[in-house]
Amino acid sequence: MEYKLCGKSGLRLPVLSLGLWHNFGEVDDFDNCRQMLCSAFDKGITHFDLANNYGPPPGSAETTFGKILKNDLLHHRDEMIVSSKAGHLMWNGPYGDGSSRKSLFASIDQSLKRTGLDYFDIFYSHRYDGETPIEETMMALVDIVRQGKALYVGLSKYPTEKAREAYTILKENKVPCLIFQDRYNMLVRNVEREILQLTEEQGSGFIAFSPLAQGLLTNKYLHGIPEDSRAAKENGFLKKDQVNDSVITKARLLNELAQQRGQTLAEMALAWVLYNRHVTSVIIGTSSVKQLNDNIGTLNNKDFSIQEIRQIETILNQ
Ligand code: NDP
């Protein structure tokens, strides 16, 4: 594994992190979860990304993580970075959603209980909710750190202007934002417009989620929608209509280029995100150890020639 300093902090993150959004819920096979998590750690993936609502049902990914931690990994706690988040719908009623101080404090306590951890390494505001004053959310994050419930804080999916305000408040209170988390892959590149630049100005790291566009940037859907895929599952966030001709045509052409480079499309798609110097780490999701190993193979060839970068742009722009 390779590790990279996160922004201007002293914390190194593995360039590949593992996310538990899908495939770690109560509905998933526990032994497979255990194998994926332990294999990832054995390969040097020290960073695990959670949120209160990951499952299904919501909360169950943290419970699964907690069980595996207790049985297999607890003595490695100091070698791990565990992240969680609050801000999306978690429980019914006025306090189970959004980014109020009340919601964040209730949520982190629940998440600590489910995982069995004493503290999170990184705790995120999962989203700007459109109504809670930024000051309230940021001061909740500051106090979460001061109370020892988290070591660092992060922001996820904030619109640029709100992110700028948030960075300022956190800095003024001496709890600087460690990391910004947003979607970034070959098909969704919004962060290239402003966010990546902002993270650099502010000295924070950037971590990309859904770097494989939930599986679209792999060889999984090149010949239809397999039964065991996220797009086929009822509780998956990838919808069948997202697996459309335009995307699959691009994926086929990218797949040919990946083959010429001697790697899989998944490997090339991850390498492409990591090629951007602003990116500290990518959070992969996997449904098997085989996928995990394929994705780790990215590290064997992360470089691109100028010509390859141009070829990729041509494919993506068609
Ligand atoms: P990816 O884009 O990496 O998609 C993961 C899916 O792609 C897998 O479940 C699998 O699909 C498929 N896949 C992965 N590797 C391979 C491979 N080698 N070959 C073929 N198919 C493969 O990431 P996610 O969308 O899962 O997001 C990753 C993490 O990012 C989440 O777990 C979460 O931690 C974080 N996240 C954060 C968000 C936020 O709001 N802050 C939002 C979304 C994600 P299949 O299951 O079909 O096999």
Short mmCIF file of C-alpha atoms and ligand atoms in Angstrom, two decimals:
data_model
loop_
_atom_site.label_atom_id
_atom_site.label_comp_id
_atom_site.label_asym_id
_atom_site.label_seq_id
_atom_site.Cartn_x
_atom_site.Cartn_y
_atom_site.Cartn_z
CA MET A 1 0.00 0.00 0.00
CA GLU A 2 1.03 3.60 -0.48
CA TYR A 3 0.19 6.27 2.06
CA LYS A 4 -0.22 9.97 1.42
CA LEU A 5 -0.28 12.91 3.81
CA CYS A 6 -3.80 14.27 4.12
CA GLY A 7 -3.59 17.95 3.14
CA LYS A 8 -1.39 19.91 5.51
CA SER A 9 -2.03 17.54 8.41
CA GLY A 10 0.34 14.96 9.84
CA LEU A 11 -2.05 12.09 9.07
CA ARG A 12 -1.21 9.64 6.31
CA LEU A 13 -4.06 7.83 4.57
CA PRO A 14 -3.77 4.80 2.32
CA VAL A 15 -4.42 5.78 -1.30
CA LEU A 16 -7.14 3.11 -1.30
CA SER A 17 -9.70 3.23 1.51
CA LEU A 18 -12.61 0.82 2.01
CA GLY A 19 -16.20 2.07 2.28
CA LEU A 20 -19.07 0.19 3.93
CA TRP A 21 -22.03 1.94 2.30
CA HIS A 22 -23.16 -1.23 0.48
CA ASN A 23 -22.39 -4.93 1.12
CA PHE A 24 -21.91 -4.69 4.91
CA GLY A 25 -25.51 -4.49 6.07
CA GLU A 26 -27.57 -6.98 8.05
CA VAL A 27 -28.87 -8.30 4.71
CA ASP A 28 -25.35 -9.22 3.57
CA ASP A 29 -23.33 -12.38 4.26
CA PHE A 30 -21.36 -11.80 7.47
CA ASP A 31 -18.47 -14.14 6.57
CA ASN A 32 -17.96 -12.32 3.30
CA CYS A 33 -17.94 -8.96 5.16
CA ARG A 34 -15.36 -10.34 7.57
CA GLN A 35 -13.14 -11.65 4.78
CA MET A 36 -13.28 -8.36 2.88
CA LEU A 37 -12.49 -6.25 5.93
CA CYS A 38 -9.66 -8.47 7.21
CA SER A 39 -8.14 -8.91 3.72
CA ALA A 40 -8.24 -5.17 3.20
CA PHE A 41 -6.45 -4.55 6.47
CA ASP A 42 -3.89 -7.27 5.72
CA LYS A 43 -3.13 -5.52 2.42
CA GLY A 44 -2.49 -2.21 4.17
CA ILE A 45 -5.91 -0.57 3.73
CA THR A 46 -5.96 1.09 7.12
CA HIS A 47 -8.87 3.44 6.51
CA PHE A 48 -12.52 2.37 6.79
CA ASP A 49 -15.32 4.74 5.87
CA LEU A 50 -18.69 4.43 7.62
CA ALA A 51 -21.77 6.55 8.25
CA ASN A 52 -24.66 6.28 10.68
CA ASN A 53 -27.12 5.28 7.95
CA TYR A 54 -25.12 2.61 6.08
CA GLY A 55 -26.86 -0.76 5.95
CA PRO A 56 -29.55 -1.78 5.21
CA PRO A 57 -31.13 -1.40 7.67
CA PRO A 58 -29.53 1.93 8.64
CA GLY A 59 -26.91 1.43 11.33
CA SER A 60 -26.22 -2.20 10.50
CA ALA A 61 -22.93 -1.56 8.64
CA GLU A 62 -21.57 0.01 11.83
CA THR A 63 -22.81 -3.00 13.81
CA THR A 64 -21.14 -5.41 11.35
CA PHE A 65 -17.93 -3.39 11.54
CA GLY A 66 -18.11 -3.42 15.35
CA LYS A 67 -18.47 -7.22 15.46
CA ILE A 68 -15.51 -7.80 13.15
CA LEU A 69 -13.44 -5.25 15.02
CA LYS A 70 -14.14 -6.94 18.34
CA ASN A 71 -13.38 -10.47 17.12
CA ASP A 72 -10.52 -9.90 14.70
CA LEU A 73 -9.00 -6.47 14.70
CA LEU A 74 -9.32 -4.77 18.07
CA HIS A 75 -5.66 -5.17 18.96
CA HIS A 76 -4.89 -3.28 15.72
CA ARG A 77 -7.02 -0.27 16.68
CA ASP A 78 -4.04 2.08 16.71
CA GLU A 79 -3.16 1.02 13.17
CA MET A 80 -6.61 1.95 11.84
CA ILE A 81 -8.42 5.10 10.78
CA VAL A 82 -12.17 4.74 11.21
CA SER A 83 -14.52 7.42 9.89
CA SER A 84 -18.21 7.99 10.40
CA LYS A 85 -20.72 10.67 9.48
CA ALA A 86 -24.08 12.18 10.36
CA GLY A 87 -26.44 14.33 8.33
CA HIS A 88 -28.70 12.06 6.26
CA LEU A 89 -31.97 10.49 7.41
CA MET A 90 -31.21 8.00 10.17
CA TRP A 91 -34.24 7.79 12.43
CA ASN A 92 -37.76 9.22 12.32
CA GLY A 93 -38.76 12.47 13.96
CA PRO A 94 -37.20 15.91 13.87
CA TYR A 95 -33.72 14.97 15.15
CA GLY A 96 -32.83 11.94 13.05
CA ASP A 97 -31.95 13.89 9.90
CA GLY A 98 -29.97 17.01 9.01
CA SER A 99 -27.00 18.74 10.55
CA SER A 100 -28.19 20.32 13.80
CA ARG A 101 -26.05 20.12 16.93
CA LYS A 102 -28.72 17.86 18.45
CA SER A 103 -28.60 15.40 15.54
CA LEU A 104 -24.81 15.28 15.32
CA PHE A 105 -24.30 14.63 19.03
CA ALA A 106 -27.07 12.01 19.25
CA SER A 107 -25.80 10.35 16.11
CA ILE A 108 -22.13 10.11 17.04
CA ASP A 109 -23.03 8.58 20.41
CA GLN A 110 -25.16 5.96 18.65
CA SER A 111 -22.38 5.27 16.11
CA LEU A 112 -19.78 4.84 18.86
CA LYS A 113 -22.07 2.37 20.61
CA ARG A 114 -22.72 0.35 17.43
CA THR A 115 -19.05 0.11 16.50
CA GLY A 116 -17.86 -0.36 20.08
CA LEU A 117 -15.25 2.35 19.53
CA ASP A 118 -14.20 4.95 22.12
CA TYR A 119 -13.66 7.55 19.40
CA PHE A 120 -13.73 7.99 15.61
CA ASP A 121 -10.58 9.06 13.86
CA ILE A 122 -12.56 11.25 11.47
CA PHE A 123 -16.11 12.47 11.95
CA TYR A 124 -17.91 14.16 9.05
CA SER A 125 -20.82 16.44 8.55
CA HIS A 126 -22.35 14.24 5.82
CA ARG A 127 -24.06 17.12 4.02
CA TYR A 128 -25.11 20.73 4.19
CA ASP A 129 -28.82 20.42 5.00
CA GLY A 130 -29.91 23.78 3.58
CA GLU A 131 -31.28 25.19 6.85
CA THR A 132 -29.02 24.65 9.87
CA PRO A 133 -26.67 27.63 10.22
CA ILE A 134 -23.14 26.57 9.22
CA GLU A 135 -21.89 27.95 12.54
CA GLU A 136 -24.11 25.55 14.49
CA THR A 137 -22.94 22.48 12.56
CA MET A 138 -19.28 23.48 12.68
CA MET A 139 -19.34 24.26 16.41
CA ALA A 140 -20.88 20.83 16.98
CA LEU A 141 -17.91 19.30 15.10
CA VAL A 142 -15.46 21.42 17.10
CA ASP A 143 -17.03 20.30 20.38
CA ILE A 144 -17.07 16.66 19.24
CA VAL A 145 -13.29 16.90 18.90
CA ARG A 146 -12.87 18.79 22.17
CA GLN A 147 -14.88 16.10 23.97
CA GLY A 148 -12.62 13.38 22.56
CA LYS A 149 -15.33 11.70 20.48
CA ALA A 150 -13.31 12.25 17.28
CA LEU A 151 -9.72 13.17 16.45
CA TYR A 152 -10.36 15.03 13.18
CA VAL A 153 -13.35 16.39 11.30
CA GLY A 154 -14.37 16.37 7.67
CA LEU A 155 -16.99 17.80 5.32
CA SER A 156 -18.93 15.88 2.71
CA LYS A 157 -20.72 17.20 -0.38
CA TYR A 158 -20.89 20.83 0.81
CA PRO A 159 -21.58 23.36 -1.94
CA THR A 160 -18.47 25.49 -2.55
CA GLU A 161 -19.62 28.67 -0.80
CA LYS A 162 -20.89 26.81 2.26
CA ALA A 163 -17.67 24.78 2.33
CA ARG A 164 -15.65 27.99 2.32
CA GLU A 165 -17.61 29.31 5.34
CA ALA A 166 -17.22 25.97 7.10
CA TYR A 167 -13.45 25.87 6.56
CA THR A 168 -13.14 29.37 8.03
CA ILE A 169 -15.16 28.62 11.16
CA LEU A 170 -13.29 25.38 11.81
CA LYS A 171 -9.94 27.10 11.34
CA GLU A 172 -10.89 29.99 13.66
CA ASN A 173 -11.71 27.43 16.33
CA LYS A 174 -8.44 25.54 15.87
CA VAL A 175 -10.10 22.37 14.63
CA PRO A 176 -9.19 22.59 10.95
CA CYS A 177 -11.06 20.49 8.43
CA LEU A 178 -8.87 17.46 7.73
CA ILE A 179 -10.57 16.25 4.59
CA PHE A 180 -13.33 16.90 2.08
CA GLN A 181 -15.30 13.94 0.72
CA ASP A 182 -17.21 14.06 -2.55
CA ARG A 183 -18.09 11.97 -5.59
CA TYR A 184 -15.32 11.90 -8.20
CA ASN A 185 -14.87 9.49 -11.06
CA MET A 186 -14.40 9.55 -14.85
CA LEU A 187 -18.14 10.09 -15.35
CA VAL A 188 -18.81 12.68 -12.61
CA ARG A 189 -16.22 15.44 -12.46
CA ASN A 190 -18.01 18.40 -10.82
CA VAL A 191 -15.33 18.78 -8.14
CA GLU A 192 -12.80 19.72 -10.82
CA ARG A 193 -14.61 23.07 -11.21
CA GLU A 194 -13.97 24.54 -7.72
CA ILE A 195 -13.83 22.07 -4.86
CA LEU A 196 -10.42 20.54 -5.56
CA GLN A 197 -8.87 24.00 -5.79
CA LEU A 198 -10.59 25.02 -2.55
CA THR A 199 -9.26 22.00 -0.67
CA GLU A 200 -5.74 22.91 -1.75
CA GLU A 201 -6.17 26.57 -0.71
CA GLN A 202 -7.50 25.45 2.65
CA GLY A 203 -4.82 22.82 3.24
CA SER A 204 -7.24 19.92 3.53
CA GLY A 205 -7.12 16.55 1.84
CA PHE A 206 -9.68 15.30 -0.67
CA ILE A 207 -11.14 11.80 -0.70
CA ALA A 208 -13.19 10.52 -3.64
CA PHE A 209 -16.27 8.36 -3.15
CA SER A 210 -17.81 6.10 -5.81
CA PRO A 211 -14.57 6.18 -7.84
CA LEU A 212 -15.93 3.33 -9.99
CA ALA A 213 -19.31 5.04 -10.43
CA GLN A 214 -20.83 2.25 -8.31
CA GLY A 215 -19.52 -0.40 -10.70
CA LEU A 216 -20.24 1.28 -14.07
CA LEU A 217 -16.50 1.84 -14.55
CA THR A 218 -15.69 -1.87 -14.30
CA ASN A 219 -16.24 -4.78 -16.66
CA LYS A 220 -19.37 -5.74 -14.68
CA TYR A 221 -22.02 -4.23 -16.96
CA LEU A 222 -20.34 -4.59 -20.36
CA HIS A 223 -22.75 -7.37 -21.36
CA GLY A 224 -25.93 -6.52 -19.46
CA ILE A 225 -26.95 -6.33 -15.82
CA PRO A 226 -25.79 -9.39 -13.86
CA GLU A 227 -28.16 -10.75 -11.20
CA ASP A 228 -25.71 -10.30 -8.36
CA SER A 229 -24.98 -6.64 -9.18
CA ARG A 230 -25.83 -3.46 -7.31
CA ALA A 231 -28.00 -2.33 -10.23
CA ALA A 232 -30.07 -5.53 -9.98
CA LYS A 233 -30.56 -5.35 -6.21
CA GLU A 234 -33.69 -3.76 -4.77
CA ASN A 235 -31.79 -1.92 -2.05
CA GLY A 236 -28.91 -0.76 -4.28
CA PHE A 237 -28.43 2.92 -5.04
CA LEU A 238 -27.43 2.24 -8.65
CA LYS A 239 -30.58 2.23 -10.74
CA LYS A 240 -31.09 0.14 -13.87
CA ASP A 241 -31.63 3.24 -16.02
CA GLN A 242 -28.14 4.46 -15.10
CA VAL A 243 -26.77 1.43 -16.96
CA ASN A 244 -27.57 3.02 -20.33
CA ASP A 245 -26.08 2.80 -23.84
CA SER A 246 -24.13 6.02 -23.58
CA VAL A 247 -22.34 4.93 -20.39
CA ILE A 248 -21.73 1.37 -21.57
CA THR A 249 -20.30 2.55 -24.90
CA LYS A 250 -17.78 4.64 -22.97
CA ALA A 251 -17.05 1.77 -20.58
CA ARG A 252 -16.34 -0.59 -23.53
CA LEU A 253 -13.88 1.86 -25.10
CA LEU A 254 -12.22 2.53 -21.76
CA ASN A 255 -12.01 -1.20 -21.18
CA GLU A 256 -10.08 -1.60 -24.46
CA LEU A 257 -7.63 1.08 -23.38
CA ALA A 258 -7.24 -0.57 -19.95
CA GLN A 259 -6.46 -3.88 -21.65
CA GLN A 260 -3.78 -2.19 -23.75
CA ARG A 261 -2.29 -0.90 -20.48
CA GLY A 262 -2.35 -4.45 -19.11
CA GLN A 263 -4.91 -3.76 -16.39
CA THR A 264 -8.65 -4.07 -15.76
CA LEU A 265 -11.05 -1.20 -16.30
CA ALA A 266 -11.57 -0.97 -12.51
CA GLU A 267 -7.82 -0.62 -12.00
CA MET A 268 -7.53 2.06 -14.67
CA ALA A 269 -10.54 4.00 -13.39
CA LEU A 270 -9.08 4.10 -9.86
CA ALA A 271 -5.63 5.02 -11.19
CA TRP A 272 -7.20 7.88 -13.15
CA VAL A 273 -8.75 9.41 -10.00
CA LEU A 274 -5.51 9.00 -8.07
CA TYR A 275 -3.58 10.63 -10.93
CA ASN A 276 -5.13 13.96 -9.90
CA ARG A 277 -2.62 15.42 -7.45
CA HIS A 278 -5.39 16.88 -5.26
CA VAL A 279 -6.72 13.42 -4.40
CA THR A 280 -5.44 11.93 -1.14
CA SER A 281 -7.36 8.64 -1.34
CA VAL A 282 -10.22 6.91 -3.13
CA ILE A 283 -12.91 5.05 -1.19
CA ILE A 284 -13.71 1.82 -2.94
CA GLY A 285 -16.73 -0.36 -2.29
CA THR A 286 -16.46 -4.09 -2.95
CA SER A 287 -18.79 -7.07 -2.80
CA SER A 288 -16.04 -9.75 -2.78
CA VAL A 289 -12.40 -10.30 -1.89
CA LYS A 290 -11.78 -10.89 -5.61
CA GLN A 291 -12.91 -7.33 -6.41
CA LEU A 292 -10.84 -6.02 -3.53
CA ASN A 293 -7.71 -7.71 -4.90
CA ASP A 294 -8.44 -6.48 -8.41
CA ASN A 295 -8.73 -2.92 -7.10
CA ILE A 296 -5.52 -3.17 -5.11
CA GLY A 297 -3.87 -4.17 -8.42
CA THR A 298 -4.25 -0.49 -9.37
CA LEU A 299 -1.04 0.17 -7.47
CA ASN A 300 0.93 -1.79 -10.09
CA ASN A 301 0.27 0.85 -12.75
CA LYS A 302 -0.91 4.28 -11.64
CA ASP A 303 0.85 6.38 -14.26
CA PHE A 304 -0.51 7.65 -17.56
CA SER A 305 1.19 8.99 -20.64
CA ILE A 306 -0.10 12.32 -21.94
CA GLN A 307 -1.41 10.42 -24.93
CA GLU A 308 -3.43 8.04 -22.72
CA ILE A 309 -4.92 10.96 -20.80
CA ARG A 310 -5.96 12.51 -24.13
CA GLN A 311 -7.47 9.22 -25.31
CA ILE A 312 -9.52 9.02 -22.11
CA GLU A 313 -10.75 12.61 -22.56
CA THR A 314 -11.79 11.81 -26.14
CA ILE A 315 -13.76 8.77 -25.01
CA LEU A 316 -15.43 10.65 -22.16
CA ASN A 317 -16.37 13.60 -24.38
CA GLN A 318 -18.05 11.62 -27.11
P1 NDP B 1 -17.44 2.27 -6.08
O1 NDP B 1 -17.65 3.29 -7.13
O2 NDP B 1 -16.07 1.71 -5.88
O3 NDP B 1 -18.48 1.08 -6.39
C1 NDP B 1 -18.41 -0.13 -5.70
C2 NDP B 1 -19.12 -1.22 -6.47
O4 NDP B 1 -18.49 -1.42 -7.74
C3 NDP B 1 -19.03 -2.57 -5.79
O5 NDP B 1 -20.06 -2.75 -4.84
C4 NDP B 1 -19.12 -3.55 -6.94
O6 NDP B 1 -20.46 -3.68 -7.37
C5 NDP B 1 -18.39 -2.80 -8.05
N1 NDP B 1 -16.96 -3.17 -8.09
C6 NDP B 1 -15.98 -2.76 -7.25
N2 NDP B 1 -14.80 -3.27 -7.64
C7 NDP B 1 -15.04 -4.02 -8.74
C8 NDP B 1 -14.21 -4.79 -9.59
N3 NDP B 1 -12.91 -4.88 -9.39
N4 NDP B 1 -14.78 -5.43 -10.63
C9 NDP B 1 -16.11 -5.34 -10.86
N5 NDP B 1 -16.95 -4.61 -10.08
C10 NDP B 1 -16.42 -3.96 -9.03
O7 NDP B 1 -17.80 2.84 -4.67
P2 NDP B 1 -19.18 3.03 -3.84
O8 NDP B 1 -20.22 3.68 -4.66
O9 NDP B 1 -19.49 1.74 -3.19
O10 NDP B 1 -18.70 4.07 -2.75
C11 NDP B 1 -17.54 3.77 -1.98
C12 NDP B 1 -17.66 4.35 -0.61
O11 NDP B 1 -17.72 5.78 -0.67
C13 NDP B 1 -18.91 3.98 0.17
O12 NDP B 1 -18.83 2.69 0.75
C14 NDP B 1 -18.93 5.06 1.21
O13 NDP B 1 -18.00 4.75 2.23
C15 NDP B 1 -18.45 6.27 0.43
N6 NDP B 1 -19.60 7.09 -0.05
C16 NDP B 1 -19.82 8.30 0.56
C17 NDP B 1 -20.88 9.09 0.19
C18 NDP B 1 -21.09 10.41 0.85
O14 NDP B 1 -22.18 10.96 0.74
N7 NDP B 1 -20.12 10.96 1.53
C19 NDP B 1 -21.85 8.66 -0.85
C20 NDP B 1 -21.50 7.39 -1.45
C21 NDP B 1 -20.41 6.66 -1.06
P3 NDP B 1 -21.36 -4.97 -7.03
O15 NDP B 1 -21.79 -4.75 -5.62
O16 NDP B 1 -22.44 -4.87 -8.02
O17 NDP B 1 -20.48 -6.18 -7.19
#
